[in-house]
């Protein structure tokens, strides 16, 4: 059997195990171990296995993961999400569809301290949904804008997805974070435009909220300036090269911890909860990374990534045709699997091919992240939708999915814009210190 | 009946240990944050960094991770793809769970074994860390301990699925 055949059998076997509900990290480790044994030797495979767990656990560059997750956890417990919403609400609420716009804005703001889309959606669901209900917003718009806005969590830095992409492809995390800023703003803008267009077309979807005086607007910044300062310190520090990613993450976590203390919202319970939640997510992510690492050894000796890249090259297709097919495939996979799983499974296979076609690695990271965002809201497995339906128990799932559709198209538009103008993602990184 | 009692006290032990280790992991995480911020502060303000921050952070990371990995499994925190099996009946699900989790138990048994071999090799070579000259091998034993406990929790899961099957 040729290595490529073994590789293909291995990939099929992996999908079978996943379908049988084996933990993703475990199944990648198992298939990687068996495949490497077949292609090399049991001895080599055994010694890789012994080393990989320790080596992955002690990689200094990976310590950003728990620290950035911790930052988001403290941000959750400080109830900063509520304050961001309050601020944006006062500034935008009076517009037609203004509450939905405020929700999107607040999602973007919360995303700037949290690297998780789920946390962003859950927080905003609790804060913004009751308010939109009070002003008789259409259920589909209200739930749709939160589910979609929540996905900004992984595009606007800090972002767990970008960290993992950086680890899998050996790209600098700082650069990826900076590259996410402008596309994040662009996507937020597209969401706002979508809401504006929808309420213009059908005003009953989102009636205007109350108007506030300038004084009240300015006053509302009181609760949010600390958050803005923290974001500027962390991301600015990364941009200017003043901090390494781990340092930035440490500063961010401590800053969020400190803000929670001065706001008087830290107690034993939520400190413990922040820590245990972080530890749990960290263990989950690292187990997947360890599995991906072992699987990666197997993939490399199977020569599949190289062969695929050569094969696509020989087809002589235009590279943008190939990229469109890839994006399409990611979107389809996203309907059935979670973003993190898709990434660890596919990046090692397609990344060499994408690089051979001459695409920019940082830009590709942003594109992948956007498709991961879509995967969070597409049926049948759209995690953000599940979260929102947990908060809005009276709204049927179908209504939420219908509400998401316009935002889904906004995301697609964002991807297309990024393919046409890669500079949206690459402008800031090229000017980094 | 007696066998069942023995089984459940075994389970109670494994769960208790993993919970205790998990709490310890949380504390380590907190100190990791403090160490990072202290090092950054001292370096940026007094241009004086703490010796060995990088390696201590790495060692803390490995403890955090492998002390937390079992509790995460017990809480079903390791991501699975649910879509396909959720279409099947309860009995099919129970049977596949039993088999799959038993395979996972074997996998982590293997992880434990291979890590122990690696730890013994590193111990014999006497490798130490760069700045503080801490021996590296104890931390590899931490990995082995984490994997072993995880393996036991997976065995319990498989066994619990078996008991459910017995009942139905």
XYZ file of C-alpha atoms in Angstrom:
601
model
C 0.000 0.000 0.000
C 1.303 3.431 -0.846
C 1.579 6.001 1.961
C -1.145 8.084 0.325
C -3.581 5.145 0.411
C -2.814 4.563 4.088
C -3.360 8.266 4.644
C -6.753 8.233 2.957
C -7.833 5.150 4.908
C -6.664 6.919 8.051
C -8.749 9.995 7.291
C -11.842 7.870 6.667
C -11.240 5.967 9.878
C -10.937 9.280 11.705
C -14.295 10.441 10.391
C -15.828 7.137 11.424
C -14.552 7.538 14.979
C -15.819 11.113 15.088
C -19.224 9.957 13.902
C -19.238 7.389 16.717
C -18.805 10.224 19.202
C -15.205 9.704 20.127
C -13.683 12.887 21.558
C -12.045 14.831 18.706
C -8.603 15.088 20.285
C -8.626 11.426 21.284
C -9.598 10.194 17.831
C -6.899 12.260 16.118
C -4.302 10.896 18.528
C -5.475 7.326 17.986
C -5.560 7.488 14.188
C -2.263 9.360 14.135
C -0.646 6.727 16.319
C -1.974 3.789 14.294
C -1.186 5.419 10.950
C 2.340 6.309 11.939
C 2.838 2.758 13.170
C 1.771 1.365 9.793
C 3.933 3.766 7.787
C 6.997 3.824 10.033
C 7.319 1.573 13.062
C 5.651 0.884 16.365
C 8.798 1.960 18.148
C 8.885 5.396 16.481
C 5.185 5.849 17.005
C 5.441 4.933 20.680
C 8.248 7.377 21.340
C 6.427 10.205 19.541
C 3.385 9.571 21.671
C 5.427 9.774 24.866
C 6.977 13.055 23.866
C 4.147 14.944 22.212
C 1.951 15.329 25.290
C 4.800 16.797 27.308
C 6.200 18.945 24.498
C 2.799 20.436 23.667
C 2.079 21.067 27.329
C 5.342 22.949 27.818
C 5.413 25.016 24.625
C 5.831 28.582 25.846
C 4.033 30.064 22.860
C 0.884 28.152 23.857
C 0.639 29.753 27.288
C -1.265 32.615 25.622
C -4.271 30.307 25.449
C -5.172 30.053 29.155
C -4.287 33.676 29.813
C -6.479 35.088 27.055
C -9.333 32.759 28.016
C -8.959 33.942 31.604
C -9.170 37.557 30.452
C -12.500 36.792 28.774
C -13.748 34.976 31.865
C -13.017 37.933 34.124
C -14.664 40.191 31.565
C -17.791 38.033 31.792
C -17.916 38.263 35.552
C -17.248 41.975 35.695
C -20.550 42.479 33.858
C -18.694 44.679 31.388
C -20.953 43.371 28.641
C -23.896 45.109 30.251
C -22.070 48.390 30.441
C -20.895 48.262 26.861
C -24.445 47.612 25.792
C -25.702 50.508 27.902
C -23.216 52.865 26.259
C -23.877 51.878 22.664
C -27.620 51.825 23.401
C -27.547 55.459 24.428
C -25.630 56.450 21.320
C -27.476 54.384 18.692
C -30.763 53.310 20.281
C -32.888 56.105 18.847
C -32.308 55.028 15.224
C -34.729 52.719 13.419
C -33.419 49.289 14.303
C -31.223 51.096 16.804
C -31.458 48.460 19.515
C -30.277 45.788 17.123
C -27.468 48.103 16.030
C -26.561 48.712 19.652
C -26.452 44.966 20.157
C -24.073 44.523 17.237
C -21.886 47.357 18.490
C -21.850 45.910 21.977
C -20.949 42.486 20.583
C -17.993 44.041 18.769
C -16.962 45.811 21.971
C -17.264 42.709 24.072
C -15.361 40.743 21.434
C -12.455 43.080 22.054
C -11.958 41.617 25.523
C -13.250 38.125 24.936
C -11.846 35.610 22.493
C -14.926 33.453 22.464
C -17.992 33.716 20.298
C -20.085 31.655 22.668
C -19.364 33.952 25.601
C -20.162 36.999 23.498
C -23.464 35.570 22.280
C -24.459 34.355 25.734
C -23.637 37.653 27.431
C -25.435 39.777 24.861
C -28.360 37.403 24.758
C -28.980 38.016 28.428
C -28.505 41.775 28.255
C -29.925 42.862 24.909
C -32.760 40.445 24.297
C -35.099 41.644 27.073
C -34.574 45.222 25.927
C -35.491 44.412 22.318
C -38.541 42.521 23.537
C -39.604 45.582 25.503
C -39.509 47.721 22.371
C -41.449 45.094 20.408
C -38.653 44.068 18.100
C -39.370 41.275 15.693
C -38.130 38.014 17.250
C -36.168 36.974 14.204
C -34.247 40.257 14.000
C -33.639 40.366 17.748
C -32.278 36.818 18.033
C -30.538 36.892 14.646
C -28.502 39.980 15.386
C -27.251 38.552 18.686
C -26.326 35.172 17.216
C -24.542 36.865 14.319
C -22.998 39.646 16.398
C -21.687 37.059 18.835
C -19.546 35.519 16.116
C -17.448 38.700 16.092
C -15.839 37.262 19.228
C -13.438 35.145 17.198
C -12.580 37.743 14.551
C -11.883 40.785 16.708
C -8.791 40.109 18.832
C -8.172 38.441 21.189
C -9.410 35.336 19.418
C -8.970 31.695 20.363
C -9.519 30.595 16.757
C -6.728 32.842 15.467
C -4.392 31.590 18.212
C -5.026 27.996 17.162
C -4.606 28.840 13.483
C -1.304 30.494 14.385
C -0.160 27.412 16.256
C -1.156 24.993 13.494
C 0.518 27.023 10.750
C 3.409 28.487 12.770
C 2.343 32.039 12.015
C 2.886 34.819 14.588
C -0.148 35.278 16.811
C 0.425 39.019 17.224
C 0.268 39.532 13.447
C -2.891 37.457 13.156
C -4.565 39.451 15.915
C -3.700 42.767 14.288
C -4.915 41.443 10.940
C -8.293 40.676 12.509
C -8.990 44.257 13.575
C -10.047 45.865 10.284
C -12.041 42.869 8.967
C -13.760 42.813 12.372
C -14.742 46.446 11.979
C -15.776 45.846 8.368
C -18.007 42.950 9.349
C -19.550 44.973 12.189
C -20.219 47.733 9.658
C -21.822 45.260 7.271
C -24.041 43.985 10.087
C -25.109 47.534 10.893
C -25.849 48.197 7.221
C -27.901 45.010 7.085
C -29.984 46.080 10.073
C -30.405 49.563 8.606
C -31.538 48.187 5.257
C -33.944 45.709 6.864
C -35.626 48.259 9.116
C -35.756 50.793 6.276
C -37.568 48.218 4.169
C -39.840 47.091 6.973
C -39.894 49.532 9.921
C -42.043 47.269 12.109
C -39.084 44.880 12.456
C -37.263 47.261 14.780
C -38.932 50.401 16.101
C -36.647 53.175 17.379
C -35.722 53.217 21.064
C -35.555 56.239 23.388
C -33.410 59.301 22.696
C -30.758 60.412 25.171
C -29.218 63.826 25.721
C -25.572 64.456 24.917
C -24.817 64.626 28.625
C -26.327 61.207 29.215
C -24.398 59.837 26.266
C -21.088 61.147 27.544
C -21.905 59.995 31.057
C -22.473 56.448 29.836
C -18.813 56.240 28.842
C -17.948 56.102 32.526
C -18.514 52.376 32.661
C -16.731 51.545 29.434
C -13.564 53.619 29.296
C -11.614 51.119 31.393
C -12.429 48.416 28.920
C -11.352 50.552 25.985
C -8.121 51.341 27.787
C -7.474 47.644 28.392
C -8.065 46.789 24.747
C -5.766 49.579 23.572
C -3.068 48.485 26.016
C -3.198 44.822 24.998
C -3.651 45.167 21.254
C -1.618 48.351 21.024
C 1.177 46.613 22.903
C 1.076 43.764 20.406
C 0.933 46.158 17.451
C 3.959 48.154 18.497
C 5.839 45.021 19.469
C 6.048 46.195 23.077
C 4.560 42.943 24.355
C 5.010 39.370 23.262
C 1.649 37.567 22.911
C 2.087 35.798 26.257
C 2.909 39.066 27.985
C -0.069 40.765 26.352
C -2.296 37.919 27.490
C -0.951 38.123 31.037
C -1.468 41.885 31.112
C -4.960 41.471 29.649
C -5.966 38.844 32.188
C -4.591 40.839 35.076
C -6.174 44.049 33.744
C -9.592 42.416 33.507
C -9.086 40.945 36.984
C -8.163 44.387 38.318
C -11.141 46.103 36.656
C -13.466 43.487 38.139
C -12.026 44.233 41.581
C -12.383 48.023 41.373
C -15.913 47.662 40.081
C -16.530 45.699 43.269
C -17.733 42.644 41.390
C -15.158 40.095 42.378
C -16.043 37.569 45.006
C -14.823 34.120 45.902
C -17.441 32.372 43.825
C -16.885 34.136 40.556
C -13.119 34.092 40.993
C -13.272 30.339 41.416
C -15.661 29.995 38.510
C -13.467 32.099 36.210
C -10.461 29.965 37.062
C -12.149 26.566 36.775
C -13.896 27.491 33.519
C -10.591 28.646 32.057
C -8.808 25.522 33.180
C -11.525 23.387 31.601
C -11.449 25.184 28.245
C -7.652 25.085 28.264
C -7.613 21.346 28.821
C -10.154 20.894 26.018
C -8.122 22.961 23.550
C -4.799 21.358 24.460
C -6.104 17.819 24.167
C -7.201 18.668 20.633
C -3.827 20.231 19.905
C -1.996 17.154 21.211
C -4.184 14.953 19.025
C -3.649 17.231 16.042
C 0.082 17.082 16.637
C 0.212 13.282 16.560
C -2.130 13.211 13.580
C 0.154 15.751 11.912
C 3.124 13.363 12.085
C 1.038 10.741 10.345
C -0.199 13.151 7.667
C 3.326 14.269 6.898
C 4.650 10.742 6.328
C 1.515 9.880 4.321
C 2.529 12.673 1.902
C -1.109 13.608 1.401
C -0.650 17.378 1.820
C 2.220 17.419 -0.702
C 0.434 15.184 -3.177
C -2.752 17.206 -2.939
C -0.857 20.392 -3.523
C 0.950 18.925 -6.564
C -2.245 17.471 -7.918
C -4.150 20.749 -7.674
C -1.180 22.491 -9.269
C -1.243 20.095 -12.219
C -4.922 20.744 -12.791
C -3.897 24.249 -13.788
C -6.970 25.898 -12.300
C -7.036 29.573 -11.526
C -6.065 29.950 -7.868
C -9.151 31.995 -7.099
C -11.328 29.160 -8.403
C -9.549 26.791 -6.011
C -9.915 29.276 -3.148
C -13.640 29.666 -3.835
C -14.044 25.890 -3.798
C -12.170 25.716 -0.524
C -14.305 28.417 1.064
C -17.413 26.627 -0.165
C -16.161 23.353 1.333
C -15.457 25.065 4.661
C -18.933 26.534 4.742
C -20.505 23.130 4.044
C -18.338 21.401 6.662
C -19.320 24.179 9.032
C -22.924 23.079 8.854
C -22.050 19.758 10.458
C -19.022 20.302 12.609
C -17.668 22.740 15.104
C -15.205 25.340 13.890
C -12.315 24.230 16.051
C -12.669 20.641 14.838
C -12.805 21.695 11.200
C -9.699 23.739 11.618
C -7.525 21.107 13.253
C -8.700 18.502 10.769
C -8.323 20.488 7.560
C -5.559 23.064 8.042
C -2.712 20.509 8.020
C -4.090 19.104 4.758
C -4.951 22.241 2.812
C -2.462 24.755 4.203
C 0.539 23.613 2.104
C -1.641 23.740 -1.001
C -2.858 27.254 -0.228
C 0.711 28.397 0.349
C 1.881 26.757 -2.889
C -0.735 28.809 -4.739
C 0.861 31.946 -3.380
C -1.821 33.158 -0.964
C -0.810 35.083 2.117
C -0.840 32.919 5.282
C -2.153 35.726 7.513
C -4.908 36.599 5.063
C -5.914 32.935 4.813
C -6.187 32.822 8.600
C -8.712 35.651 8.523
C -10.687 33.980 5.717
C -10.798 30.708 7.654
C -11.947 32.554 10.760
C -14.783 34.139 8.792
C -15.939 30.728 7.557
C -15.724 29.491 11.165
C -17.982 32.383 12.143
C -20.483 31.224 9.565
C -20.300 27.697 10.932
C -21.441 29.015 14.309
C -24.791 30.080 12.918
C -25.608 27.640 10.104
C -28.150 24.886 10.678
C -28.310 22.125 11.737
C -25.341 22.584 14.104
C -25.086 26.296 14.855
C -23.801 26.579 18.399
C -24.570 30.275 18.747
C -28.168 29.604 17.767
C -28.423 26.941 20.479
C -27.086 29.435 23.006
C -29.592 32.093 21.989
C -32.453 29.635 22.011
C -31.399 28.717 25.550
C -31.828 32.370 26.547
C -34.944 33.099 24.429
C -36.952 30.011 25.301
C -40.186 31.246 23.681
C -38.627 31.808 20.244
C -38.672 28.756 17.959
C -35.336 27.670 16.514
C -36.677 28.184 13.005
C -37.327 31.877 13.689
C -33.754 32.347 14.874
C -32.323 30.668 11.780
C -34.544 32.838 9.590
C -33.343 35.919 11.427
C -29.755 34.927 10.798
C -30.025 34.614 7.046
C -29.457 38.325 6.202
C -26.409 38.365 8.485
C -25.111 35.208 6.871
C -25.126 37.034 3.550
C -23.326 39.949 5.170
C -20.606 37.508 6.231
C -20.385 36.128 2.727
C -20.070 39.688 1.421
C -17.242 40.241 3.915
C -15.390 37.167 2.621
C -15.824 38.289 -0.984
C -14.563 41.777 -0.147
C -11.528 40.257 1.571
C -10.767 38.063 -1.425
C -10.959 41.065 -3.760
C -9.158 43.441 -1.403
C -6.761 41.353 0.724
C -5.319 44.594 1.997
C -8.223 45.015 4.389
C -6.595 42.267 6.435
C -2.972 42.938 5.537
C -2.754 46.711 5.821
C -2.280 46.905 9.603
C 0.128 43.933 9.876
C 2.486 45.435 7.278
C 2.814 48.585 9.361
C 3.464 46.746 12.628
C 6.351 47.680 14.897
C -24.097 -6.095 45.017
C -20.687 -6.101 46.644
C -18.984 -5.787 43.285
C -21.137 -2.811 42.482
C -20.258 -1.160 45.771
C -16.588 -1.676 45.114
C -17.043 -0.161 41.677
C -18.791 2.892 42.986
C -16.222 3.543 45.697
C -13.499 3.244 43.051
C -15.380 5.806 41.019
C -15.738 8.076 44.039
C -11.979 7.938 44.560
C -11.104 8.754 40.984
C -13.610 11.611 40.909
C -12.395 12.990 44.221
C -8.740 12.974 43.121
C -9.507 14.570 39.790
C -11.532 17.276 41.471
C -8.741 18.012 43.910
C -6.157 18.155 41.133
C -8.453 20.424 39.152
C -8.656 22.887 42.032
C -4.903 22.826 42.225
C -4.763 23.566 38.470
C -6.959 26.632 39.024
C -4.576 27.945 41.656
C -1.616 27.345 39.358
C -3.394 29.332 36.642
C -3.838 32.264 38.998
C -0.151 32.236 39.867
C 0.769 31.937 36.214
C -1.075 35.195 35.604
C 0.657 36.859 38.555
C 4.081 35.640 37.470
C 3.577 36.955 33.930
C 2.378 40.369 35.066
C 5.143 40.667 37.666
C 7.770 39.819 35.089
C 6.354 42.283 32.541
C 6.095 45.022 35.150
C 9.622 44.572 36.462
C 11.077 44.450 32.990
C 9.245 47.426 31.543
C 9.626 49.634 34.613
C 12.911 48.560 36.167
C 14.388 46.698 33.169
C 14.904 43.719 35.425
C 13.174 40.462 34.597
C 12.552 37.534 36.879
C 15.057 34.764 36.230
C 13.473 31.661 34.742
C 10.003 33.112 34.094
C 9.716 31.299 30.787
C 10.585 27.858 32.083
C 8.559 28.215 35.270
C 5.557 29.282 33.166
C 6.070 26.224 30.967
C 6.175 23.906 33.957
C 3.102 25.554 35.437
C 1.354 25.088 32.105
C 2.046 21.367 32.033
C 0.789 20.927 35.612
C -2.306 23.022 34.911
C -3.091 21.008 31.833
C -2.632 17.476 33.085
C -4.189 18.157 36.463
C -7.284 19.506 34.722
C -7.630 17.013 31.903
C -9.538 14.352 33.842
C -12.039 16.679 35.468
C -12.704 18.129 32.006
C -13.482 14.630 30.767
C -15.758 13.924 33.728
C -17.658 17.133 32.951
C -17.892 16.088 29.276
C -15.764 19.054 28.333
C -13.845 17.361 25.508
C -15.539 18.228 22.232
C -17.377 15.507 20.307
C -19.347 15.470 17.071
C -22.896 14.701 18.163
C -24.792 15.043 14.932
C -24.829 11.486 13.636
C -25.236 9.417 16.780
C -28.075 11.609 17.995
C -30.158 10.095 15.163
C -29.885 6.617 16.708
C -31.753 5.019 19.566
C -30.701 4.976 23.197
C -29.462 1.387 23.071
C -27.204 1.911 20.046
C -25.770 4.993 21.670
C -25.057 3.167 24.901
C -23.315 0.298 23.127
C -21.115 2.553 20.986
C -20.293 4.684 24.025
C -19.217 1.612 25.907
C -16.940 0.407 23.103
C -15.558 3.824 22.143
C -14.800 4.899 25.685
C -13.072 1.558 26.286
C -10.887 2.191 23.233
C -10.109 5.624 24.667
C -9.149 3.957 27.942
C -6.672 1.767 26.047
C -5.370 4.818 24.177
C -4.625 6.700 27.368
C -3.158 3.600 28.942
C -0.746 3.662 26.037
C -0.147 7.383 26.550
C 0.691 6.726 30.200
C 3.061 3.927 29.361
C 4.912 5.802 26.605
C 5.187 8.909 28.780
C 6.609 6.836 31.640
C 9.246 5.427 29.292
C 10.104 8.933 28.139
C 10.273 10.191 31.741
C 12.637 7.389 32.717
C 14.869 8.224 29.767
C 14.957 11.917 30.681
C 15.671 11.051 34.275
C 18.637 8.919 33.249
C 19.940 11.678 30.979
C 19.704 14.154 33.841
C 18.347 16.980 31.695
C 17.733 20.255 33.539
C 16.045 23.521 32.607
C 18.057 26.386 31.163
C 18.096 29.079 33.833
C 17.150 27.525 37.137
C 18.604 24.070 36.471
C 15.436 22.369 37.592
C 15.280 18.703 36.632
C 12.804 18.204 33.785
C 11.730 14.613 34.439
C 9.329 15.207 37.389
C 7.117 17.218 35.086
C 6.976 14.342 32.635
C 5.746 12.183 35.503
C 3.001 14.785 35.969
C 1.945 14.115 32.376
C 1.928 10.381 33.054
C -0.134 10.868 36.202
C -2.670 12.985 34.292
C -2.928 10.433 31.490
C -3.325 7.555 33.952
C -6.127 9.269 35.829
C -7.815 10.180 32.549
C -7.572 6.542 31.465
C -9.278 5.442 34.685
C -12.086 7.966 34.242
C -12.627 6.687 30.687
C -12.775 3.128 31.990
C -15.424 4.233 34.477
C -17.390 5.871 31.670
C -17.272 2.721 29.607
C -18.332 0.677 32.616
C -21.193 3.050 33.349
C -22.441 2.613 29.792
C -22.238 -1.154 30.330
C -24.365 -0.887 33.472
C -26.941 1.222 31.647
C -27.119 -1.427 28.955
C -27.646 -4.110 31.570
C -30.616 -2.240 32.933
C -32.374 -1.568 29.636
